[in-house]
XYZ file of N, CA, C and O in Angstrom:
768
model
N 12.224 -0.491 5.069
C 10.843 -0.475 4.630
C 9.974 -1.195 5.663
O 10.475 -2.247 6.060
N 8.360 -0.758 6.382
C 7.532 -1.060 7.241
C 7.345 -2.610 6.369
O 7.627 -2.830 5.191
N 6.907 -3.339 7.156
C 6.469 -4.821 6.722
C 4.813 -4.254 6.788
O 4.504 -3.434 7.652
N 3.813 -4.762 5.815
C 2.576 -4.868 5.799
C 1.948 -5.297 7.592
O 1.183 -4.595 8.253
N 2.237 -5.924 7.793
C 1.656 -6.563 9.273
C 2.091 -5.028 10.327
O 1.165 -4.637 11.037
N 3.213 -4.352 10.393
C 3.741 -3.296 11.084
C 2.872 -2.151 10.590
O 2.226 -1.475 11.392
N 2.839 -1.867 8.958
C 1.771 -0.961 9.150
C 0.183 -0.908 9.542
O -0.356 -0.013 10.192
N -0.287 -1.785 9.132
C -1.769 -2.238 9.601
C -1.795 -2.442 11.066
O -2.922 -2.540 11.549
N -0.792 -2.526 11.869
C -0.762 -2.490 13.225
C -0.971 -0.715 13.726
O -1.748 -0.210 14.536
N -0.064 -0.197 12.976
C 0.268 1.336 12.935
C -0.971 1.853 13.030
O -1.368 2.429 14.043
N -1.724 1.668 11.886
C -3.000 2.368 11.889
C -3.813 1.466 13.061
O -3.497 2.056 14.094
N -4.334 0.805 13.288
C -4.844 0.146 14.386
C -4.926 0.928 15.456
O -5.989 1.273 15.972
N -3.259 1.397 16.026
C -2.842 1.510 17.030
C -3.101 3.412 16.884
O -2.576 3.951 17.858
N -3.444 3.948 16.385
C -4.054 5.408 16.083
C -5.299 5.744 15.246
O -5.214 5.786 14.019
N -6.507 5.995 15.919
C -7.647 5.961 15.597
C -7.484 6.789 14.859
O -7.762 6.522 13.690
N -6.891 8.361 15.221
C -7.269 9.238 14.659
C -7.047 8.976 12.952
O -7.777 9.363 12.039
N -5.866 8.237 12.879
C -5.163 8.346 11.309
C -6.168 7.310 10.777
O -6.516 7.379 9.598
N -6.704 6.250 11.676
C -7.280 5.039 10.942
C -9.091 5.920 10.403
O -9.880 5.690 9.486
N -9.067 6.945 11.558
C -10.946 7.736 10.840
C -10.286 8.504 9.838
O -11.074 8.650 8.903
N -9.463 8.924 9.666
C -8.482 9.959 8.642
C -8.843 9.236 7.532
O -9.653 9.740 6.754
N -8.100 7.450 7.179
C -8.056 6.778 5.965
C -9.090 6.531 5.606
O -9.220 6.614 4.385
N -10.204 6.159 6.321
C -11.265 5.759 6.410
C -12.285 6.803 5.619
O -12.825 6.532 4.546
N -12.425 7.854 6.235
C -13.406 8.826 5.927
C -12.608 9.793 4.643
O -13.415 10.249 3.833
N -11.458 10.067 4.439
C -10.926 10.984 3.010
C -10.071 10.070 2.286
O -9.597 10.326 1.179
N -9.828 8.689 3.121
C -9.060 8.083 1.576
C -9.790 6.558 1.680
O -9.062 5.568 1.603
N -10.999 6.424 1.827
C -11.619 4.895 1.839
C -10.564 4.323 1.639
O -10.052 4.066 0.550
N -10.068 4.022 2.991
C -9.337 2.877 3.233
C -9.657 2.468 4.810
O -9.231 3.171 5.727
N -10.424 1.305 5.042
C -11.368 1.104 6.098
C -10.753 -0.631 6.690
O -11.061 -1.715 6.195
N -9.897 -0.388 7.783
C -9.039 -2.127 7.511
C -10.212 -2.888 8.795
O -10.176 -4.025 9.266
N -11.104 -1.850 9.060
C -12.697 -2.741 9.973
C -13.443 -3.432 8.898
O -14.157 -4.401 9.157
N -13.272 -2.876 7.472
C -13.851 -3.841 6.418
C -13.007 -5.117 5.895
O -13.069 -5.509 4.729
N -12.421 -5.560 6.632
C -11.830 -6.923 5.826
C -12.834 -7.707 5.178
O -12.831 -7.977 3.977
N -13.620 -8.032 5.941
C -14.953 -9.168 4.707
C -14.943 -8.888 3.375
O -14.813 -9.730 2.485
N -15.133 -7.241 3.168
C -15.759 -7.475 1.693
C -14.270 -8.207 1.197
O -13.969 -7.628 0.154
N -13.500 -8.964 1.432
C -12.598 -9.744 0.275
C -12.827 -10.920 0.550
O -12.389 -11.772 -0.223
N -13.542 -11.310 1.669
C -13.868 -12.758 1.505
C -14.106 -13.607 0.063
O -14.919 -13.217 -0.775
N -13.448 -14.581 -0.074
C -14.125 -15.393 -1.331
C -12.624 -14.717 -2.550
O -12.520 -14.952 -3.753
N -12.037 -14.195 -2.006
C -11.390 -13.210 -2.976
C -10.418 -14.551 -3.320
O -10.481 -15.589 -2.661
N -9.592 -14.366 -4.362
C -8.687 -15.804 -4.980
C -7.860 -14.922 -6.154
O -8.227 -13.781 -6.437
N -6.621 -15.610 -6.859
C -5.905 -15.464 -7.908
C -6.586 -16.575 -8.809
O -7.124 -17.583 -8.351
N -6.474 -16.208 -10.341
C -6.989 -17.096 -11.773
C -5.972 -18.454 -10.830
O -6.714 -19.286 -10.307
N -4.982 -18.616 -10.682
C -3.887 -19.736 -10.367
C -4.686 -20.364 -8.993
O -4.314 -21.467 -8.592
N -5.606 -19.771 -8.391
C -5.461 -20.590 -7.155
C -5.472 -20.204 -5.959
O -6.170 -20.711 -5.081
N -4.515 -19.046 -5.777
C -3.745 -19.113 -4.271
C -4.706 -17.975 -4.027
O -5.284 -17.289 -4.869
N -4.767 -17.907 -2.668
C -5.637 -17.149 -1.931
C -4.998 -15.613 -1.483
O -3.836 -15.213 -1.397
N -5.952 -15.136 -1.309
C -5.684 -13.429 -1.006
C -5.603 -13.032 -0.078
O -6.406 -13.856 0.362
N -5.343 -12.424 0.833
C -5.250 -11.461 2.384
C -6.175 -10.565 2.022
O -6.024 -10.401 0.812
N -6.901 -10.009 2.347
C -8.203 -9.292 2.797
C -7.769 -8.235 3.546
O -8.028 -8.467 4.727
N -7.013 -6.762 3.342
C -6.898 -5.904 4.650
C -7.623 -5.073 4.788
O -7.686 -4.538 5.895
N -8.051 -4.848 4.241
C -9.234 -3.142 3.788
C -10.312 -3.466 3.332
O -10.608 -4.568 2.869
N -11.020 -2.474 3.437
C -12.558 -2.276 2.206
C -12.607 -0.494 1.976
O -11.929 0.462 2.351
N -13.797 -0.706 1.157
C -13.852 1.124 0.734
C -15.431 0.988 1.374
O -16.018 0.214 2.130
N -15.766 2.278 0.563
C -17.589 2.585 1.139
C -18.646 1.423 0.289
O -19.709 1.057 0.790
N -18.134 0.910 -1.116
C -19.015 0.362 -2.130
C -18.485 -1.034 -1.953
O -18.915 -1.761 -2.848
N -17.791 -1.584 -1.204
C -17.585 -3.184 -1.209
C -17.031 -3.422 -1.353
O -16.854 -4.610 -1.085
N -15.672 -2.460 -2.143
C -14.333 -3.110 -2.833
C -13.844 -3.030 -1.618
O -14.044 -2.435 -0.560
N -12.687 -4.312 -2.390
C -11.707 -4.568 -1.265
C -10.160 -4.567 -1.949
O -9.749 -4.819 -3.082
N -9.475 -4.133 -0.618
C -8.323 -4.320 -0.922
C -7.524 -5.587 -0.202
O -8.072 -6.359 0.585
N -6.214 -5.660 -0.583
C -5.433 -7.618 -0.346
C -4.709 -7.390 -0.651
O -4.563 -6.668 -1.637
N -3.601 -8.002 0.198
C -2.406 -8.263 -0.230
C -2.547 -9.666 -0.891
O -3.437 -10.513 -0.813
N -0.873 -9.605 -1.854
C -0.914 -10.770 -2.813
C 0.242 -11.396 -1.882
O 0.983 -10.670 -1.219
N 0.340 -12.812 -1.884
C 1.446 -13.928 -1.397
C 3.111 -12.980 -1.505
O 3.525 -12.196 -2.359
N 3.616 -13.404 -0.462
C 4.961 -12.642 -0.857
C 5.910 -12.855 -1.920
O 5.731 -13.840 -2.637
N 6.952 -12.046 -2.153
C 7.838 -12.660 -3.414
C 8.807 -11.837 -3.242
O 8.256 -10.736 -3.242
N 9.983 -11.677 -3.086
C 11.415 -11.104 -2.704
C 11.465 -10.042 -1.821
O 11.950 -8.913 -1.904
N 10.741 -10.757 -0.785
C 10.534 -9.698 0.776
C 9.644 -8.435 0.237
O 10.176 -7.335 0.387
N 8.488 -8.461 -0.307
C 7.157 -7.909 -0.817
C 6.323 -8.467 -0.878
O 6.377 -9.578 -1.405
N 4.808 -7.814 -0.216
C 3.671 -8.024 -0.778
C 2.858 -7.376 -1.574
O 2.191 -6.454 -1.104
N 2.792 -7.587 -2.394
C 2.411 -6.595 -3.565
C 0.957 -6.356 -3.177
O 0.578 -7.141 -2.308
N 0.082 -5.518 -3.572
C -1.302 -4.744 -3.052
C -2.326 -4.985 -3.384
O -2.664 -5.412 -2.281
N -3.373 -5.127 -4.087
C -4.452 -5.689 -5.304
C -6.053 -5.155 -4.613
O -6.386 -5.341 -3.442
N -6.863 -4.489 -5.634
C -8.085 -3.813 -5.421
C -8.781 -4.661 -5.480
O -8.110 -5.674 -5.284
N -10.158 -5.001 -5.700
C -10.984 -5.731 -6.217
C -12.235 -4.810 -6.029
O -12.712 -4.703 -4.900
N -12.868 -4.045 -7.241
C -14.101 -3.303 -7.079
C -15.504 -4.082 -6.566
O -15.663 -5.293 -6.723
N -16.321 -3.357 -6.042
C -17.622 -4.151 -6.419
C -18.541 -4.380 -7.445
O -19.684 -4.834 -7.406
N -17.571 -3.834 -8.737
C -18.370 -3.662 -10.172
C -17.595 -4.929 -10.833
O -17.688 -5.184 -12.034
N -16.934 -5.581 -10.054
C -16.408 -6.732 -10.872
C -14.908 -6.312 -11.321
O -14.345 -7.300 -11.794
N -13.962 -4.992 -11.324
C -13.031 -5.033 -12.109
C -11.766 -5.485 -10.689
O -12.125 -5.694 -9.530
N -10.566 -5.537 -11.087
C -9.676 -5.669 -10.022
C -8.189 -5.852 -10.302
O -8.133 -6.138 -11.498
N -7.023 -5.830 -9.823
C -5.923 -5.892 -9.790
C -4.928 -5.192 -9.231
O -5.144 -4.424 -8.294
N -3.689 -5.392 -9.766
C -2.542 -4.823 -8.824
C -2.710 -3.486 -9.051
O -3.193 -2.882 -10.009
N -2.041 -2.970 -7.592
C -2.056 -1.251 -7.648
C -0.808 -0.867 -6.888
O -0.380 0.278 -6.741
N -0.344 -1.862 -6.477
C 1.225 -1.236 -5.928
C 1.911 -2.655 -5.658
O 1.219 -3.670 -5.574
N 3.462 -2.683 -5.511
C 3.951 -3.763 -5.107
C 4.441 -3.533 -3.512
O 5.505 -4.010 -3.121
N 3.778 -2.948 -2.853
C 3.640 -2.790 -1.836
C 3.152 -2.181 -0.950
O 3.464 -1.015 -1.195
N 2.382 -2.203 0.244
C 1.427 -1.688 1.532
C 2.181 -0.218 1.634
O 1.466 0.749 1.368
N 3.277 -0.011 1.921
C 3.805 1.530 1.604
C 3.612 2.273 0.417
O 3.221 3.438 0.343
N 3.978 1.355 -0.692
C 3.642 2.561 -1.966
C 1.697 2.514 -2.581
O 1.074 3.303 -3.292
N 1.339 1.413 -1.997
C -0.329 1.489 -2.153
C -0.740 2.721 -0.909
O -1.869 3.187 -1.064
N -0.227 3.082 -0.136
C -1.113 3.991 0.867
C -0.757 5.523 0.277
O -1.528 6.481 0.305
N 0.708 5.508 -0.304
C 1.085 6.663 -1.140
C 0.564 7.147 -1.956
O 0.699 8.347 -2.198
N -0.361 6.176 -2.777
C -0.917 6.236 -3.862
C -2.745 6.810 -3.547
O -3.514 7.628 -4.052
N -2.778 5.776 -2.387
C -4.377 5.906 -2.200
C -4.592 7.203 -1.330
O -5.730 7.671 -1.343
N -3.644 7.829 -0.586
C -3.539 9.076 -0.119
C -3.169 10.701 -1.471
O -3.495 11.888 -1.496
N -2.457 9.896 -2.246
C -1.866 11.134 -2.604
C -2.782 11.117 -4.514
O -2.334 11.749 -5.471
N -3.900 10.341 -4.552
C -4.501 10.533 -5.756
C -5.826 9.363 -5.761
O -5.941 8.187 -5.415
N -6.814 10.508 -6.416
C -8.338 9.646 -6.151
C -8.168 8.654 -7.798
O -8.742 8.690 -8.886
N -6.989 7.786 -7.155
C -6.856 6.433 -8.084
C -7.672 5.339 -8.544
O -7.435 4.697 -9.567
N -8.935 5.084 -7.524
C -9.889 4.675 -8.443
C -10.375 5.469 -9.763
O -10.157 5.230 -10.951
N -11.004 6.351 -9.226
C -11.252 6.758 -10.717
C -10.417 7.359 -11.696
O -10.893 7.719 -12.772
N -8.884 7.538 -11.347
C -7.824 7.866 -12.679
C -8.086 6.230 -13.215
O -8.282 6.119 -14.426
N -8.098 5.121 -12.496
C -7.890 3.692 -13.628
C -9.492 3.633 -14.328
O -9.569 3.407 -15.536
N -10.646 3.827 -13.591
C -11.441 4.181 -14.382
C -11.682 5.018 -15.569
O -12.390 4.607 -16.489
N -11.132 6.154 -15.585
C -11.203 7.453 -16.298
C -9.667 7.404 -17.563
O -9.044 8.388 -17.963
N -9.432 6.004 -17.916
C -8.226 5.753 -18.298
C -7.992 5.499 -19.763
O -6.879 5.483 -20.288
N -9.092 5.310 -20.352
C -8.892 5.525 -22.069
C -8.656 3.710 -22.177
O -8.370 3.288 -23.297
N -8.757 2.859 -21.222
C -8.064 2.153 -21.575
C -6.780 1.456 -20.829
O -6.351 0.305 -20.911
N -6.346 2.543 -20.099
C -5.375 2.178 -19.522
C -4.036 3.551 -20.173
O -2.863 3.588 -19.800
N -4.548 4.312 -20.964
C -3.693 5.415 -21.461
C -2.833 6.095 -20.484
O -3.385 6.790 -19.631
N -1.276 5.964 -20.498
C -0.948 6.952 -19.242
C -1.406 8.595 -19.334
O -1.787 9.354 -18.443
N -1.175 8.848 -21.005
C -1.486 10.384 -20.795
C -3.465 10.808 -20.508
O -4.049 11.882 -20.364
N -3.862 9.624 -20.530
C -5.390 10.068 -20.160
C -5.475 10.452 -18.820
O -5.874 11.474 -18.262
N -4.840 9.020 -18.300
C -4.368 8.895 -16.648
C -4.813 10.119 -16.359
O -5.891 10.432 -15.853
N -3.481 11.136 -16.879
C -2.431 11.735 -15.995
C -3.851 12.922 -16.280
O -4.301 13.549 -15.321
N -4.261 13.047 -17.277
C -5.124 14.404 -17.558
C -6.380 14.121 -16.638
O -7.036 15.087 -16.250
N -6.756 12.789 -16.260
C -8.005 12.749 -14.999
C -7.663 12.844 -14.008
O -8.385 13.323 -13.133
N -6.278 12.368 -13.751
C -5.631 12.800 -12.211
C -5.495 14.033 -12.054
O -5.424 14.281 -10.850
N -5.413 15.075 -12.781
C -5.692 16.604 -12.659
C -6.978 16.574 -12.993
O -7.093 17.790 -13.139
N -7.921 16.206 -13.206
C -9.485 16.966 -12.865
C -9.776 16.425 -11.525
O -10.178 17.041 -10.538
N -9.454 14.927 -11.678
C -9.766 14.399 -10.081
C -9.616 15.209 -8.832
O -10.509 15.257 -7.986
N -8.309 15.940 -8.709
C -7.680 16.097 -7.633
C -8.443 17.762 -7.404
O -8.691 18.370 -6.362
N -8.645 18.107 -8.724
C -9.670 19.786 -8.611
C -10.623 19.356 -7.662
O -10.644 19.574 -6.451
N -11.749 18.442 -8.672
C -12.904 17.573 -7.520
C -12.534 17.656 -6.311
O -13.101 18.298 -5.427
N -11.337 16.856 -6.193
C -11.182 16.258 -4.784
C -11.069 17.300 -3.830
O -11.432 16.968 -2.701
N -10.675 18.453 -3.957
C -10.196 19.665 -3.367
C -11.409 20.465 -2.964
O -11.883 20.779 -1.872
N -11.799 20.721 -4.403
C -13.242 21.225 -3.728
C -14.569 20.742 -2.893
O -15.578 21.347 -2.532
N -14.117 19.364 -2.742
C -15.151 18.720 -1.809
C -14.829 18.784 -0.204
O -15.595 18.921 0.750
N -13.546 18.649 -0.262
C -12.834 18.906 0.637
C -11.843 19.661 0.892
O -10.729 19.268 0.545
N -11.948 20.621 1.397
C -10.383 21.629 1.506
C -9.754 21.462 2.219
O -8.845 22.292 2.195
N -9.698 21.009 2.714
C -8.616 19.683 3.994
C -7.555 18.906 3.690
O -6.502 18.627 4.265
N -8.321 18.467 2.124
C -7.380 17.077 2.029
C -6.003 17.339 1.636
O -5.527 16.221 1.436
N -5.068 18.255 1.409
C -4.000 18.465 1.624
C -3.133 18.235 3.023
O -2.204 17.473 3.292
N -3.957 19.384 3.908
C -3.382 18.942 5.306
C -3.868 17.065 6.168
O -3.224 16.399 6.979
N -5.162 16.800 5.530
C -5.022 15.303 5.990
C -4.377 14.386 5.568
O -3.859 13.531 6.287
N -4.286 14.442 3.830
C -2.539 13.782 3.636
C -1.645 13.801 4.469
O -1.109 12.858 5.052
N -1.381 15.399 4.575
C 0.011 15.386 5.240
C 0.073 15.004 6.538
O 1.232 14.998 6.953
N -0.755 14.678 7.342
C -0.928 13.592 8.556
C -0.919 12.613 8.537
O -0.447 12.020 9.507
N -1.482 11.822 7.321
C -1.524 10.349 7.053
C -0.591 9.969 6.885
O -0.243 8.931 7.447
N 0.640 10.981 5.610
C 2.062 10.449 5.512
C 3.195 10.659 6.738
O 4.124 9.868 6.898
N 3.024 11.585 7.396
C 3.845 11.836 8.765
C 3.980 10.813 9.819
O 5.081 10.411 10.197
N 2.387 10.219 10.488
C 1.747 9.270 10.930
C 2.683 8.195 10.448
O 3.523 7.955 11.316
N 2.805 7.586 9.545
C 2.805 6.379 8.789
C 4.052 6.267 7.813
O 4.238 5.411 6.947
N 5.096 7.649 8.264
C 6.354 7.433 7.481
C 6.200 7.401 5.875
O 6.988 6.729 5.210
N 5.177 8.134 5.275
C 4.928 7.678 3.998
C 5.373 9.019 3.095
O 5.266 10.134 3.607
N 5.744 8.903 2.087
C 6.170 10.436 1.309
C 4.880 10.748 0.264
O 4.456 10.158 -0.730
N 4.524 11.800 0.882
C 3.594 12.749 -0.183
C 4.390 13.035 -1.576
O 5.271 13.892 -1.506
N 4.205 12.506 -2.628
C 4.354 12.285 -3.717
C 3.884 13.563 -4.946
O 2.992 14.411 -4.948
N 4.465 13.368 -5.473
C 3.396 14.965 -6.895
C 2.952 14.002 -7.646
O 3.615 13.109 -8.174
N 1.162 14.286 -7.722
C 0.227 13.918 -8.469
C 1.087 12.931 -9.604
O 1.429 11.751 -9.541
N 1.273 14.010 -10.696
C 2.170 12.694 -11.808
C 3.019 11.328 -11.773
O 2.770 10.383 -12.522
N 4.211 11.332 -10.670
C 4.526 10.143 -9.999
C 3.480 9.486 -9.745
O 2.839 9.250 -10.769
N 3.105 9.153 -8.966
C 1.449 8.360 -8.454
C 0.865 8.388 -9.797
O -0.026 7.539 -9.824
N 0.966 8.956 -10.864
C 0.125 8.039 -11.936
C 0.967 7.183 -12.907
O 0.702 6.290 -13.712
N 2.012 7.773 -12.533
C 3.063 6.638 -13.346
C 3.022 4.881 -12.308
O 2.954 3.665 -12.483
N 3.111 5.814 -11.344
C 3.329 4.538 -10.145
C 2.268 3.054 -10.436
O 2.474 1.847 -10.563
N 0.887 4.104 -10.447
C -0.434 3.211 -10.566
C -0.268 2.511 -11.909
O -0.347 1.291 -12.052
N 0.028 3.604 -13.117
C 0.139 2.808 -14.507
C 0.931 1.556 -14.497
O 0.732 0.467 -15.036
N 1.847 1.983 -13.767
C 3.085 0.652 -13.967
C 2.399 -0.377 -13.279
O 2.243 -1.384 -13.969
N 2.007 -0.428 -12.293
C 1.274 -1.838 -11.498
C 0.293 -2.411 -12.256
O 0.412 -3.498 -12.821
N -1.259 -1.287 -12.302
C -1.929 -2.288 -12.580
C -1.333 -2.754 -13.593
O -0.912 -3.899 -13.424
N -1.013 -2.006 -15.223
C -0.423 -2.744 -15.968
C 0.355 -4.297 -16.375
O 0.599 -4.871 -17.436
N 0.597 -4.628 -14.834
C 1.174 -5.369 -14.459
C 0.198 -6.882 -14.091
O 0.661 -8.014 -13.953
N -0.655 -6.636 -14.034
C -2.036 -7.405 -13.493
C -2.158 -8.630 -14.229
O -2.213 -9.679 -13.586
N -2.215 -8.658 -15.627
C -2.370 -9.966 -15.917
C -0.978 -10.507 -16.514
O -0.257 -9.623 -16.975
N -0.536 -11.698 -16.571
C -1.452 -12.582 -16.684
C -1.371 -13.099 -14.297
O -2.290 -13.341 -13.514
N -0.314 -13.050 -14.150
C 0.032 -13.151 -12.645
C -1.000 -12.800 -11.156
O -1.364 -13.538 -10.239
N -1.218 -11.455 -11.416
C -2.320 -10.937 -10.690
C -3.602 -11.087 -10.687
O -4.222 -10.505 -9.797
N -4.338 -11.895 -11.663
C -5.625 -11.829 -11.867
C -6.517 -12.347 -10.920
O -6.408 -13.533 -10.608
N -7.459 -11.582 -10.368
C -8.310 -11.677 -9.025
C -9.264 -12.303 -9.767
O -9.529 -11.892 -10.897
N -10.171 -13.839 -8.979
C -10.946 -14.126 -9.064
C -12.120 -14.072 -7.686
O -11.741 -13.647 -6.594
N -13.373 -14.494 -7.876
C -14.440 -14.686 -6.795
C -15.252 -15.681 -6.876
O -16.023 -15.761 -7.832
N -15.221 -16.845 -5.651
C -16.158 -17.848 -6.214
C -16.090 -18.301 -7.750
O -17.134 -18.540 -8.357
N -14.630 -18.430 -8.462
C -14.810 -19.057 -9.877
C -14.635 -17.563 -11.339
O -14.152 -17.640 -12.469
N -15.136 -16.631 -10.759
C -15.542 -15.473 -11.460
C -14.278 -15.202 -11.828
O -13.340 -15.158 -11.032
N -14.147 -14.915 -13.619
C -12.933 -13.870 -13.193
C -12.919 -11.886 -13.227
O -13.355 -11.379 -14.261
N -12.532 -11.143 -12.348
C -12.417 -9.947 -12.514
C -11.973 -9.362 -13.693
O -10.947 -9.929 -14.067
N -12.356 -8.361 -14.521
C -12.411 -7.492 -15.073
C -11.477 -6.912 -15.044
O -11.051 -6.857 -13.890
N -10.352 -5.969 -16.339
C -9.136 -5.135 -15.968
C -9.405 -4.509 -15.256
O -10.610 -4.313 -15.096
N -8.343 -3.765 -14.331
C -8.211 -2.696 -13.677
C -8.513 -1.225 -14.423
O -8.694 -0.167 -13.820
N -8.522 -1.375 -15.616
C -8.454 -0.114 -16.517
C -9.971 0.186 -17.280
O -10.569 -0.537 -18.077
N -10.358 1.521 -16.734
C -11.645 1.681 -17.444
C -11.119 1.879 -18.609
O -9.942 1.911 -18.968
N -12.861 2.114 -19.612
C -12.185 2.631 -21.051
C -12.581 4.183 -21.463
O -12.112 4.814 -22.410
N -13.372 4.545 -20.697
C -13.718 6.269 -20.578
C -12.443 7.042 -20.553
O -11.413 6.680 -19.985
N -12.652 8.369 -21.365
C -11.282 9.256 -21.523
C -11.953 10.291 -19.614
O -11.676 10.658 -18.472
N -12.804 10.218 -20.562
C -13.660 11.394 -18.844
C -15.289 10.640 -18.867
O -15.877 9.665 -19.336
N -15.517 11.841 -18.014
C -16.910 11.678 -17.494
C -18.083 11.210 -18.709
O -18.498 12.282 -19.148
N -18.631 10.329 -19.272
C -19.665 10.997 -20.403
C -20.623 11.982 -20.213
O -20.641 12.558 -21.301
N -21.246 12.400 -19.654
C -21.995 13.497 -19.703
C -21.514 14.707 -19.350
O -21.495 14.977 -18.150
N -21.087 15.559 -20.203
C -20.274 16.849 -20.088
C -18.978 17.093 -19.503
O -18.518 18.062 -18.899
N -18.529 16.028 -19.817
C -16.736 15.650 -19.366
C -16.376 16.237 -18.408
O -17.098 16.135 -17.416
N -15.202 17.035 -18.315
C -14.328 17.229 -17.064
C -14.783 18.798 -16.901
O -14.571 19.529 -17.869
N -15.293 19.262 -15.930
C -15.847 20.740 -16.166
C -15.120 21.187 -14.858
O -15.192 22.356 -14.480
């Protein structure tokens, strides 16, 4: 398995894959700031590797049996774990528009999950008809396995799930918000 420091070098070291993450899977590791200030409820401080387009950031959490586990932090205040590791978080953030399945989550429901991760990925397709073949560069690039939609929502369920009480992201004192919206879909004329 890549060590976190080896992959973030990886992308570094290939622009093309790093405008790839950047521009179809907001994952931007020129944004480290927005995690400045970032913290656990306990204390210990966060790694900062990423940002998206809206401020969130992504961080690794302190290690723990040769892992660093992954952690979001929105700019709407919500945040937590999303993978127990820099390989299965890029799997995830490549192979499903996972912000908004934990948004679009009932709650945190897996079977809501799984029913927004299929409207998501319609969206996602029709905005872009690419994003199949730019996955499949990102995971080639980066040794990563393109996954089927459903895995990746089990994957995501199981982590954030996992978030409190251990994971809980604070800011300046603040504490973050679950990872789990409570919307089944869209409110205004749901999933069309």
């Amino acid at each position: 398995m890549a060590s976190s420091d080896h992959l973030l070098d990886l992308i570094r070291s290939m622009p093309d894959i790093h405008g790839l993450l950047r521009a179809s899977f907001e994952f931007d590791i020129e944004r480290k700031e927005c995690g400045d200030g970032l913290g656990l409820a306990s204390g210990e401080p966060l790694e900062p590797i990423a940002g998206d387009f809206t401020g969130g950031a992504y961080f690794l959490y302190a290690e723990k049996g040769g892992r660093r586990a992954v952690g979001f932090a929105s700019s709407e205040g919500a945040g937590g774990l999303i993978a127990d590791d820099l390989v299965d978080a890029l799997e995830i953030i490549i192979g499903l528009a996972w912000q908004d399945c934990l948004g679009f989550s009932g709650g945190g429901d897996l079977q809501v999950m799984q029913t927004s991760a299929q409207h998501l990925e319609t969206y996602r397709i029709r905005a872009n008809p690419e994003i199949a073949e730019e996955r499949a560069r990102v995971a080639a690039a980066l040794s990563l396995r393109v996954l089927p939609l459903p895995d990746l929502v089990i994957r995501l369920h199981a982590a954030a799930s996992r978030t409190e009480p251990e994971y809980v992201v604070t800011e300046d004192g603040d504490v973050f918000g679950p990872p789990f919206g409570e919307y089944s879909e869209p409110r205004h004329g749901g999933w069309r």
